[in-house]
Coordinates of N, CA and C in Angstrom, one line a residue:
Chain A
D26 N 30.3 -41.8 51.5 CA 29.2 -41.1 51.4 C 29.0 -41.0 50.0
A27 N 28.0 -40.9 49.3 CA 27.6 -40.7 47.9 C 27.5 -39.3 47.7
M28 N 28.9 -38.7 46.9 CA 28.9 -37.2 46.6 C 29.3 -36.9 45.2
V29 N 29.8 -35.6 45.1 CA 30.0 -35.0 43.9 C 31.5 -34.2 44.2
I30 N 32.5 -34.7 43.7 CA 33.9 -34.5 43.9 C 34.4 -33.7 42.5
Q31 N 34.9 -32.7 43.1 CA 35.4 -31.3 41.8 C 37.1 -31.9 42.2
N32 N 38.0 -31.9 41.1 CA 39.3 -31.4 41.3 C 39.8 -30.6 39.9
P33 N 40.6 -29.8 40.4 CA 41.2 -29.5 41.7 C 40.6 -28.7 42.3
R34 N 40.5 -28.1 43.6 CA 39.8 -27.3 44.5 C 40.1 -26.0 44.0
Y35 N 41.6 -25.9 43.5 CA 42.0 -24.5 43.1 C 43.0 -24.7 41.7
Q36 N 42.5 -24.0 41.1 CA 43.4 -24.1 39.7 C 43.8 -22.7 38.9
V37 N 45.1 -22.6 38.8 CA 45.7 -21.3 38.3 C 46.1 -21.5 36.8
T38 N 45.8 -20.8 35.7 CA 46.0 -21.0 34.4 C 46.5 -19.7 33.8
Q39 N 47.7 -20.1 32.6 CA 47.8 -18.8 32.0 C 46.7 -18.3 30.9
F40 N 46.8 -16.9 30.7 CA 46.0 -16.9 29.8 C 45.9 -17.5 28.2
G41 N 45.1 -18.0 27.6 CA 45.2 -18.5 26.5 C 45.5 -20.1 26.6
K42 N 46.1 -20.6 27.7 CA 46.4 -21.7 27.6 C 45.4 -22.8 28.3
P43 N 45.1 -23.8 27.4 CA 43.9 -24.9 27.8 C 44.0 -25.3 29.2
V44 N 42.8 -25.4 29.8 CA 42.7 -26.2 31.0 C 41.4 -26.7 31.0
T45 N 41.5 -27.9 31.8 CA 40.6 -28.8 31.9 C 40.1 -28.9 33.5
L46 N 38.9 -29.0 34.0 CA 38.2 -29.2 35.2 C 37.5 -30.3 35.4
S47 N 37.9 -31.3 36.4 CA 37.3 -32.5 36.7 C 35.9 -32.7 37.6
C48 N 34.8 -33.4 37.3 CA 34.1 -33.7 38.5 C 33.4 -35.0 37.9
S49 N 33.3 -35.6 39.2 CA 32.8 -37.2 39.3 C 32.0 -37.5 40.4
Q50 N 31.2 -38.4 40.3 CA 30.3 -38.6 41.1 C 30.1 -39.7 41.5
T51 N 29.4 -40.5 42.6 CA 29.1 -41.6 43.0 C 27.7 -41.6 43.6
L52 N 26.8 -40.8 43.1 CA 25.4 -41.0 42.9 C 24.5 -41.8 41.9
N53 N 25.4 -41.8 41.0 CA 24.6 -42.8 39.6 C 23.5 -42.2 39.1
H54 N 23.6 -40.4 39.3 CA 22.8 -39.7 38.9 C 22.9 -39.6 37.3
N55 N 22.1 -39.6 36.5 CA 22.0 -39.5 35.1 C 22.1 -38.2 34.6
V56 N 22.0 -37.1 35.1 CA 22.2 -35.6 34.7 C 23.4 -34.9 35.5
M57 N 24.1 -34.3 34.5 CA 25.5 -33.5 35.5 C 25.7 -32.1 34.7
Y58 N 25.6 -31.6 35.4 CA 25.8 -30.0 35.1 C 27.0 -29.2 35.1
W59 N 27.2 -28.1 34.6 CA 28.3 -27.4 35.0 C 28.2 -25.5 35.0
Y60 N 28.1 -25.4 36.2 CA 27.9 -24.1 36.3 C 29.2 -23.0 36.5
Q61 N 29.2 -21.7 36.0 CA 29.8 -20.7 36.1 C 29.4 -19.6 37.3
Q62 N 30.3 -19.6 38.2 CA 29.8 -18.7 39.3 C 31.1 -17.4 39.4
K63 N 31.0 -16.2 39.0 CA 31.6 -15.2 39.2 C 31.4 -14.3 40.7
S64 N 32.4 -13.3 41.0 CA 32.6 -12.9 42.6 C 31.3 -12.3 42.4
S65 N 30.5 -12.4 43.6 CA 29.4 -11.9 44.2 C 28.4 -11.9 43.0
Q66 N 27.9 -13.3 42.4 CA 27.0 -13.3 41.6 C 26.3 -14.5 41.6
A67 N 25.1 -15.1 41.2 CA 24.8 -16.2 40.9 C 25.3 -17.4 40.2
P68 N 25.1 -18.7 40.4 CA 25.5 -19.6 39.4 C 25.0 -19.5 38.2
K69 N 25.7 -19.8 37.2 CA 25.2 -19.4 35.8 C 25.1 -20.9 35.0
L70 N 24.3 -21.4 34.5 CA 24.3 -22.9 33.8 C 25.2 -22.5 32.8
L71 N 26.1 -23.2 32.5 CA 27.0 -23.4 31.2 C 26.2 -24.5 30.5
F72 N 25.9 -25.7 31.0 CA 25.7 -26.6 29.9 C 25.2 -27.9 30.8
H73 N 24.8 -28.9 30.5 CA 24.3 -30.0 31.2 C 24.4 -31.2 30.1
Y74 N 24.8 -32.3 30.9 CA 24.7 -33.9 30.0 C 23.3 -34.1 30.6
Y75 N 22.7 -35.0 29.6 CA 21.1 -36.0 30.4 C 21.9 -37.5 29.5
D76 N 22.5 -37.9 30.4 CA 23.2 -39.4 29.9 C 24.0 -38.6 28.9
K77 N 24.2 -39.2 27.8 CA 25.3 -38.7 26.9 C 24.3 -37.5 26.2
D78 N 23.6 -37.2 26.4 CA 23.1 -36.2 25.5 C 23.5 -35.1 25.9
F79 N 24.3 -34.1 25.0 CA 24.8 -32.6 25.5 C 24.1 -31.6 25.3
N80 N 23.7 -30.7 26.4 CA 22.7 -29.2 26.3 C 23.6 -28.3 26.5
N81 N 24.2 -27.7 25.5 CA 24.3 -26.2 25.7 C 23.3 -25.1 25.7
E82 N 23.6 -24.2 26.8 CA 23.0 -23.2 27.2 C 23.5 -21.9 26.0
A83 N 22.4 -21.3 25.5 CA 22.3 -20.4 24.5 C 23.6 -19.5 24.2
D84 N 24.0 -18.9 25.4 CA 24.9 -17.7 25.6 C 25.9 -18.6 26.5
T85 N 26.3 -19.6 26.4 CA 27.4 -20.3 26.7 C 28.7 -20.0 25.6
P86 N 29.6 -19.4 25.6 CA 30.5 -19.1 24.8 C 31.3 -20.3 24.1
D87 N 31.7 -20.1 22.9 CA 32.2 -21.4 22.1 C 33.6 -21.8 23.0
N88 N 34.1 -21.0 23.5 CA 35.4 -21.5 24.3 C 35.4 -22.5 25.5
F89 N 34.0 -22.7 25.9 CA 33.8 -23.6 26.8 C 33.5 -25.2 26.2
Q90 N 33.6 -26.4 26.8 CA 33.2 -27.6 26.0 C 33.4 -28.3 26.9
S91 N 32.7 -29.5 26.9 CA 32.7 -30.1 28.0 C 32.2 -31.9 27.4
R92 N 33.0 -32.7 28.3 CA 33.0 -34.4 27.8 C 32.3 -35.1 28.9
R93 N 31.8 -36.0 28.7 CA 31.3 -37.0 29.8 C 31.3 -38.5 29.0
P94 N 32.5 -38.9 29.3 CA 33.1 -40.0 28.8 C 32.4 -41.6 29.4
N95 N 31.8 -41.4 30.6 CA 31.1 -42.4 31.3 C 30.3 -41.7 32.5
T96 N 29.2 -42.4 32.9 CA 28.2 -42.0 33.8 C 28.6 -41.4 35.0
S97 N 30.3 -41.5 35.3 CA 30.7 -40.9 37.1 C 31.2 -39.8 36.3
F98 N 31.9 -39.4 35.3 CA 32.9 -38.2 35.2 C 32.3 -37.6 34.1
C99 N 32.6 -36.1 34.4 CA 32.2 -35.1 33.5 C 33.5 -33.9 33.7
F100 N 33.9 -33.4 32.4 CA 35.0 -32.6 32.3 C 34.5 -31.4 31.8
L101 N 35.4 -30.3 32.3 CA 34.9 -28.8 31.6 C 36.1 -28.2 30.9
D102 N 36.0 -28.0 29.6 CA 37.7 -27.9 28.8 C 37.3 -26.4 28.6
I103 N 38.2 -25.5 28.8 CA 38.3 -24.2 28.5 C 39.6 -24.1 27.8
R104 N 39.2 -23.9 26.4 CA 40.0 -23.6 25.1 C 41.1 -22.7 25.4
S105 N 40.8 -21.7 25.7 CA 41.9 -20.4 25.6 C 41.3 -19.8 26.9
P106 N 41.2 -20.0 28.0 CA 40.9 -18.7 29.2 C 41.4 -17.2 28.9
G107 N 40.4 -16.6 29.0 CA 40.7 -15.4 29.3 C 40.5 -14.7 30.8
L108 N 41.0 -13.7 30.8 CA 40.7 -12.8 32.4 C 39.3 -13.2 32.9
G109 N 38.4 -12.7 31.7 CA 36.9 -12.8 32.2 C 36.5 -14.2 32.6
D110 N 37.4 -15.3 32.8 CA 37.0 -17.0 32.7 C 37.3 -17.2 34.2
A111 N 38.0 -16.0 34.9 CA 38.0 -16.6 36.2 C 37.0 -16.6 37.0
A112 N 36.9 -17.7 37.8 CA 35.1 -17.9 38.2 C 35.6 -19.2 39.1
M113 N 34.2 -18.9 39.7 CA 34.3 -20.8 40.8 C 33.4 -21.4 39.8
Y114 N 33.7 -23.0 39.7 CA 33.2 -23.6 38.5 C 32.4 -24.6 39.6
L115 N 31.1 -24.8 39.1 CA 30.4 -25.9 39.8 C 29.8 -26.7 39.2
C116 N 29.9 -28.1 39.7 CA 29.6 -29.4 39.0 C 28.3 -29.4 39.9
A117 N 27.0 -29.9 39.2 CA 26.1 -30.7 40.2 C 25.7 -31.7 39.3
T118 N 24.9 -32.5 40.1 CA 24.1 -33.8 39.4 C 22.5 -33.8 40.1
S119 N 21.8 -34.6 39.1 CA 20.5 -34.8 39.7 C 20.0 -35.9 38.9
S120 N 18.9 -36.5 39.4 CA 18.4 -37.7 38.8 C 17.0 -37.7 38.2
I121 N 17.0 -37.5 36.9 CA 15.4 -37.0 36.6 C 14.4 -38.2 37.0
G122 N 13.4 -37.5 37.5 CA 12.1 -38.1 38.2 C 11.8 -38.5 39.4
R123 N 13.3 -38.7 40.1 CA 13.3 -39.0 41.5 C 13.3 -37.9 42.5
N124 N 13.1 -36.7 41.9 CA 12.9 -35.5 42.9 C 13.9 -35.8 44.0
Y125 N 15.1 -35.9 43.8 CA 16.2 -36.3 44.8 C 17.0 -34.9 44.9
G126 N 16.6 -33.8 44.0 CA 17.1 -32.6 44.0 C 18.3 -32.2 43.0
Y127 N 19.2 -31.5 43.4 CA 20.5 -31.2 42.8 C 21.7 -31.5 44.0
T128 N 22.7 -32.3 43.7 CA 23.8 -32.3 44.4 C 25.0 -31.3 44.1
F129 N 25.8 -30.8 44.6 CA 26.9 -29.7 44.0 C 28.0 -30.2 44.7
G130 N 29.0 -30.2 43.8 CA 30.6 -30.6 44.3 C 30.9 -29.1 45.1
S131 N 31.9 -29.2 45.7 CA 32.7 -28.0 46.4 C 33.0 -27.0 45.5
G132 N 33.2 -27.4 44.2 CA 33.8 -26.1 43.3 C 35.0 -26.3 43.1
T133 N 35.7 -25.7 41.8 CA 37.0 -25.2 41.3 C 36.9 -24.1 41.1
R134 N 37.9 -23.0 42.1 CA 38.0 -21.7 41.6 C 39.0 -21.7 41.0
L135 N 38.9 -21.2 39.5 CA 39.8 -20.7 38.6 C 40.7 -19.2 38.7
T136 N 41.8 -19.4 38.9 CA 42.6 -18.0 38.6 C 43.3 -18.2 37.1
V137 N 43.0 -16.9 36.6 CA 43.6 -16.6 35.0 C 44.9 -15.5 35.2
V138 N 46.1 -16.0 35.1 CA 47.1 -14.9 34.9 C 47.9 -14.9 33.5
Chain W
A30 N 9.5 -16.6 30.8 CA 10.5 -17.4 31.1 C 10.4 -17.3 33.1
Q31 N 11.2 -18.6 33.3 CA 11.2 -18.7 34.9 C 12.3 -17.7 35.2
S32 N 12.2 -16.9 36.5 CA 12.9 -16.5 37.1 C 13.0 -16.4 38.7
V33 N 13.9 -16.2 39.5 CA 13.7 -15.7 40.6 C 14.4 -14.4 41.3
T34 N 13.6 -13.8 42.1 CA 14.3 -12.6 42.6 C 14.1 -12.7 44.1
Q35 N 15.3 -12.2 44.8 CA 15.8 -12.2 46.0 C 16.1 -10.8 46.4
P36 N 15.3 -10.1 47.0 CA 15.4 -8.8 47.0 C 16.4 -8.1 48.0
D37 N 17.1 -8.8 48.8 CA 17.7 -8.3 49.8 C 19.2 -9.0 49.4
I38 N 20.0 -7.7 49.2 CA 21.4 -8.5 48.8 C 22.2 -8.4 50.1
H39 N 21.9 -8.0 51.1 CA 22.5 -8.1 52.5 C 21.5 -7.8 53.5
I40 N 21.8 -8.8 54.5 CA 20.8 -8.9 55.7 C 21.7 -9.1 56.8
T41 N 21.6 -8.1 57.9 CA 22.4 -8.6 59.1 C 21.5 -8.6 60.3
V42 N 21.6 -9.7 60.9 CA 21.0 -9.9 62.2 C 21.7 -10.1 63.6
S43 N 21.1 -10.0 64.4 CA 22.0 -10.4 65.9 C 21.7 -11.5 66.0
E44 N 22.8 -12.4 66.7 CA 22.9 -13.8 66.9 C 22.0 -13.8 67.9
G45 N 21.1 -15.0 67.8 CA 19.5 -15.4 68.5 C 18.6 -14.7 68.0
A46 N 18.5 -13.6 67.1 CA 17.4 -13.1 66.3 C 16.7 -14.2 65.4
S47 N 15.5 -13.6 64.9 CA 14.9 -14.8 63.9 C 15.3 -14.1 62.4
L48 N 15.2 -15.1 61.7 CA 15.9 -14.3 60.4 C 14.3 -14.6 59.3
E49 N 14.3 -13.9 58.4 CA 13.7 -14.5 57.3 C 14.1 -13.8 55.5
L50 N 14.7 -14.8 54.8 CA 15.0 -14.4 53.6 C 13.8 -14.6 52.6
R51 N 13.7 -13.4 51.9 CA 12.8 -13.4 51.0 C 13.2 -13.8 49.4
C52 N 12.0 -14.6 49.0 CA 12.1 -15.3 47.5 C 11.1 -14.8 46.7
N53 N 11.1 -14.5 45.6 CA 9.7 -14.4 44.7 C 10.2 -15.3 43.7
Y54 N 9.4 -15.8 42.5 CA 9.6 -16.3 41.7 C 8.6 -16.4 40.4
S55 N 9.0 -16.5 39.2 CA 8.0 -16.3 38.3 C 8.0 -17.6 37.6
Y56 N 7.1 -18.5 37.7 CA 7.1 -19.4 36.7 C 5.3 -19.9 36.5
G57 N 5.5 -20.5 35.6 CA 3.9 -20.9 35.0 C 3.2 -21.8 35.7
A58 N 3.8 -22.9 36.2 CA 3.3 -24.3 36.7 C 3.9 -24.3 38.1
T59 N 3.5 -25.9 38.6 CA 3.6 -25.7 39.8 C 5.2 -25.9 40.0
P60 N 6.2 -24.8 40.6 CA 7.4 -24.9 40.7 C 7.8 -25.8 41.7
Y61 N 8.9 -26.4 41.5 CA 10.2 -27.2 42.0 C 10.9 -26.0 42.7
L62 N 10.9 -25.6 44.2 CA 11.9 -24.5 44.3 C 13.0 -25.0 45.5
F63 N 13.9 -24.5 45.6 CA 15.3 -24.9 46.7 C 15.8 -23.7 47.2
W64 N 16.1 -23.9 48.5 CA 17.1 -22.9 49.1 C 18.5 -23.6 49.2
Y65 N 19.8 -22.5 49.0 CA 20.8 -23.5 49.1 C 21.9 -22.4 49.8
V66 N 22.8 -23.0 50.6 CA 23.9 -22.1 51.4 C 25.0 -22.3 51.0
Q67 N 25.8 -21.0 50.5 CA 27.2 -21.3 50.5 C 28.1 -20.6 51.1
S68 N 29.2 -20.9 51.9 CA 30.4 -20.3 52.6 C 31.0 -19.7 51.6
P69 N 32.0 -18.9 52.1 CA 33.0 -18.2 51.2 C 33.8 -19.8 50.5
G70 N 34.1 -19.5 49.1 CA 35.1 -20.6 48.9 C 34.4 -21.8 48.6
Q71 N 33.5 -21.9 48.8 CA 32.6 -23.4 49.0 C 31.7 -23.7 48.0
G72 N 31.3 -25.1 47.6 CA 30.3 -25.2 46.9 C 28.7 -24.9 47.5
L73 N 27.7 -25.4 46.9 CA 26.4 -25.0 47.3 C 25.9 -26.2 48.2
Q74 N 25.3 -25.9 49.2 CA 24.9 -27.1 50.0 C 23.2 -26.9 50.2
L75 N 22.5 -27.9 49.9 CA 20.7 -27.8 49.9 C 20.6 -27.6 51.2
L76 N 19.7 -26.8 51.6 CA 18.9 -26.6 52.9 C 17.6 -27.2 53.1
L77 N 17.1 -27.2 51.9 CA 15.7 -27.8 51.8 C 14.7 -27.2 50.3
K78 N 14.2 -28.2 50.0 CA 13.4 -28.0 48.8 C 12.0 -28.5 49.0
Y79 N 11.1 -27.7 47.9 CA 9.8 -27.9 47.9 C 9.1 -28.4 46.5
F80 N 8.5 -29.6 46.3 CA 8.1 -30.2 45.2 C 6.4 -30.2 45.2
S81 N 6.1 -30.6 46.5 CA 4.4 -30.6 46.6 C 4.2 -31.0 47.9
G82 N 2.5 -30.9 48.0 CA 2.3 -31.2 49.4 C 2.3 -30.1 50.4
D83 N 3.0 -30.2 51.4 CA 2.7 -29.4 52.6 C 3.4 -28.1 52.4
T84 N 3.0 -27.2 52.4 CA 3.2 -25.8 52.1 C 4.6 -25.3 52.8
L85 N 4.8 -25.6 54.0 CA 5.8 -25.3 55.1 C 6.7 -26.7 55.1
V86 N 8.1 -26.4 54.6 CA 9.1 -27.3 54.5 C 10.2 -27.1 55.5
Q87 N 10.4 -28.2 56.2 CA 11.6 -28.1 57.2 C 12.9 -28.6 56.6
G88 N 14.0 -27.9 56.9 CA 15.0 -28.3 56.1 C 16.0 -28.6 57.3
I89 N 17.6 -28.5 57.0 CA 18.4 -28.7 57.9 C 19.0 -27.6 58.7
K90 N 19.6 -27.8 59.4 CA 20.4 -26.6 60.4 C 19.1 -25.8 60.7
G91 N 18.1 -26.5 61.3 CA 17.0 -25.4 61.8 C 16.0 -24.6 61.1
F92 N 16.5 -24.7 59.4 CA 15.7 -23.8 58.8 C 14.4 -24.5 58.1
E93 N 13.7 -23.4 57.9 CA 12.5 -24.1 57.3 C 11.8 -22.8 56.1
A94 N 11.1 -23.3 55.4 CA 10.4 -22.2 54.1 C 9.2 -22.6 53.8
E95 N 8.5 -21.5 53.5 CA 6.9 -21.7 53.3 C 6.8 -21.0 51.9
F96 N 5.9 -22.0 51.4 CA 5.7 -21.9 49.9 C 4.2 -21.2 49.8
K97 N 4.2 -20.1 49.3 CA 2.8 -19.5 49.2 C 2.3 -19.2 47.5
R98 N 1.9 -20.0 47.1 CA 1.7 -19.5 45.6 C 0.7 -18.3 45.3
S99 N 0.1 -17.8 46.4 CA -0.7 -16.4 46.1 C 0.3 -15.3 45.8
Q100 N 1.3 -15.5 46.7 CA 2.5 -14.9 46.8 C 3.5 -14.8 45.7
S101 N 3.6 -15.9 45.3 CA 4.8 -16.3 44.1 C 5.8 -16.5 44.9
S102 N 5.8 -16.5 46.8 CA 7.1 -16.6 47.5 C 7.4 -17.9 47.8
F103 N 8.8 -18.1 48.3 CA 9.2 -19.3 48.8 C 10.3 -18.7 50.1
N104 N 9.9 -18.1 51.0 CA 10.8 -17.4 52.0 C 11.4 -18.3 53.1
L105 N 12.4 -18.1 53.1 CA 13.2 -19.1 54.3 C 13.3 -18.2 55.4
R106 N 13.3 -19.3 56.7 CA 13.1 -18.8 58.0 C 13.9 -19.3 58.9
K107 N 14.4 -19.0 59.8 CA 14.9 -19.5 61.2 C 14.5 -18.8 62.4
P108 N 14.1 -19.4 63.4 CA 13.7 -18.9 64.5 C 15.1 -18.2 65.5
S109 N 16.0 -18.5 65.2 CA 17.1 -18.2 66.4 C 18.3 -18.0 65.3
V110 N 18.9 -17.5 65.0 CA 20.4 -17.3 64.1 C 21.7 -17.4 65.0
H111 N 22.3 -18.4 64.3 CA 23.7 -18.8 65.4 C 25.0 -18.1 64.1
W112 N 26.0 -17.5 64.8 CA 27.0 -17.1 64.3 C 27.4 -17.6 62.9
S113 N 27.2 -19.1 63.1 CA 28.0 -20.1 61.8 C 27.0 -19.9 60.7
D114 N 25.5 -19.4 60.9 CA 24.7 -19.3 59.5 C 25.1 -18.0 58.7
A115 N 26.1 -17.6 59.1 CA 26.5 -16.4 58.3 C 27.0 -16.8 57.1
A116 N 26.4 -16.4 55.7 CA 26.6 -17.1 54.2 C 26.3 -16.4 53.5
E117 N 26.1 -17.1 52.1 CA 25.4 -16.5 51.3 C 24.2 -17.4 50.9
Y118 N 22.8 -17.2 50.8 CA 21.7 -17.9 50.4 C 21.2 -17.5 49.3
F119 N 21.0 -18.8 48.7 CA 20.2 -18.9 47.1 C 19.0 -19.4 47.1
C120 N 18.0 -18.9 46.5 CA 16.9 -19.6 46.1 C 16.9 -19.7 45.0
A121 N 16.4 -20.9 44.6 CA 16.6 -21.4 43.2 C 15.1 -22.0 42.4
V122 N 14.7 -22.0 41.5 CA 13.6 -23.0 40.7 C 13.7 -23.5 39.6
E123 N 13.4 -24.5 39.6 CA 13.9 -25.7 38.7 C 13.0 -25.3 37.4
K124 N 14.1 -25.0 36.4 CA 13.1 -24.6 35.1 C 13.0 -25.8 34.1
Y125 N 12.0 -25.6 33.1 CA 11.8 -26.4 32.3 C 13.0 -27.0 31.6
G126 N 13.2 -28.7 31.8 CA 14.3 -28.9 31.3 C 15.2 -29.6 32.3
N127 N 14.5 -29.4 33.5 CA 15.7 -30.1 34.8 C 16.4 -29.2 34.5
K128 N 16.7 -27.9 34.7 CA 17.7 -27.1 35.2 C 17.4 -26.0 36.2
L129 N 18.3 -25.6 37.0 CA 18.4 -24.7 37.9 C 18.7 -23.1 37.8
V130 N 17.5 -22.2 37.9 CA 17.7 -21.0 37.9 C 17.8 -20.6 39.4
F131 N 18.8 -19.5 39.3 CA 19.3 -19.0 40.8 C 19.0 -17.7 40.7
G132 N 18.5 -17.1 42.1 CA 18.4 -15.7 42.3 C 19.8 -15.2 42.7
A133 N 19.6 -13.9 42.6 CA 21.0 -13.3 42.8 C 22.0 -13.9 44.4
G134 N 21.0 -14.2 45.0 CA 21.8 -14.3 46.4 C 21.5 -13.4 47.5
T135 N 21.3 -13.7 48.7 CA 21.6 -12.8 49.8 C 22.3 -13.1 50.8
I136 N 23.2 -12.1 51.1 CA 24.5 -12.6 52.1 C 23.9 -12.2 53.5
L137 N 24.2 -13.1 54.5 CA 24.0 -13.0 55.7 C 25.1 -12.5 56.4
R138 N 24.7 -11.6 57.4 CA 25.9 -11.0 58.4 C 25.3 -11.3 59.8
V139 N 26.0 -12.0 60.6 CA 25.3 -12.1 62.1 C 26.2 -11.4 62.9
K140 N 25.7 -10.3 63.9 CA 26.4 -9.6 64.6 C 25.8 -10.6 66.0
S141 N 27.2 -10.3 66.8 CA 27.3 -11.1 68.0 C 27.3 -10.0 68.8

């Protein structure tokens, strides 16, 4: 089945140690998104790629970066994780103009120790 | 700016009872509206979406939602709730630039 896959499901990292979360899709959607969801809160958009064009939300901290080497893969890099970055990170995809909606992965739960 | 309001943080219903989760949106044009469900520790699963046409939308798991432009609402309903429906439900609107903006969510508890 076509889907959005996030690895790993759970990630533990040390305070200040760079960490990378990955997302892959088999839907061939041209847009990929990264959302941060803290406990008991709504998902908050960090940034998205429209094809290779990177779009950062105005309030996304510089500590968060992203890479999209090809259509299928997108990475979220946290350069120096702080305790406040502990959250569920959700990857999503969509296909502009086809009204397919948005498909989410199962998320990566990040713990910072 | 586009925004979504879910006025109920928690709702508790008895199994077999009907359910309505409220959602109000603020958007200048014809909105694209969504309902997602999230079980603990899981990602978001799409229940249904409204783009245009018939204002009563059918979704998965027996859910439906009705778009009411005059009330700026997109309430989610289910005639008979099952214990497995206990989860958090998010209403969302597509913001200009093809981005989703979520409401704060409603946690549904089901009493047996």
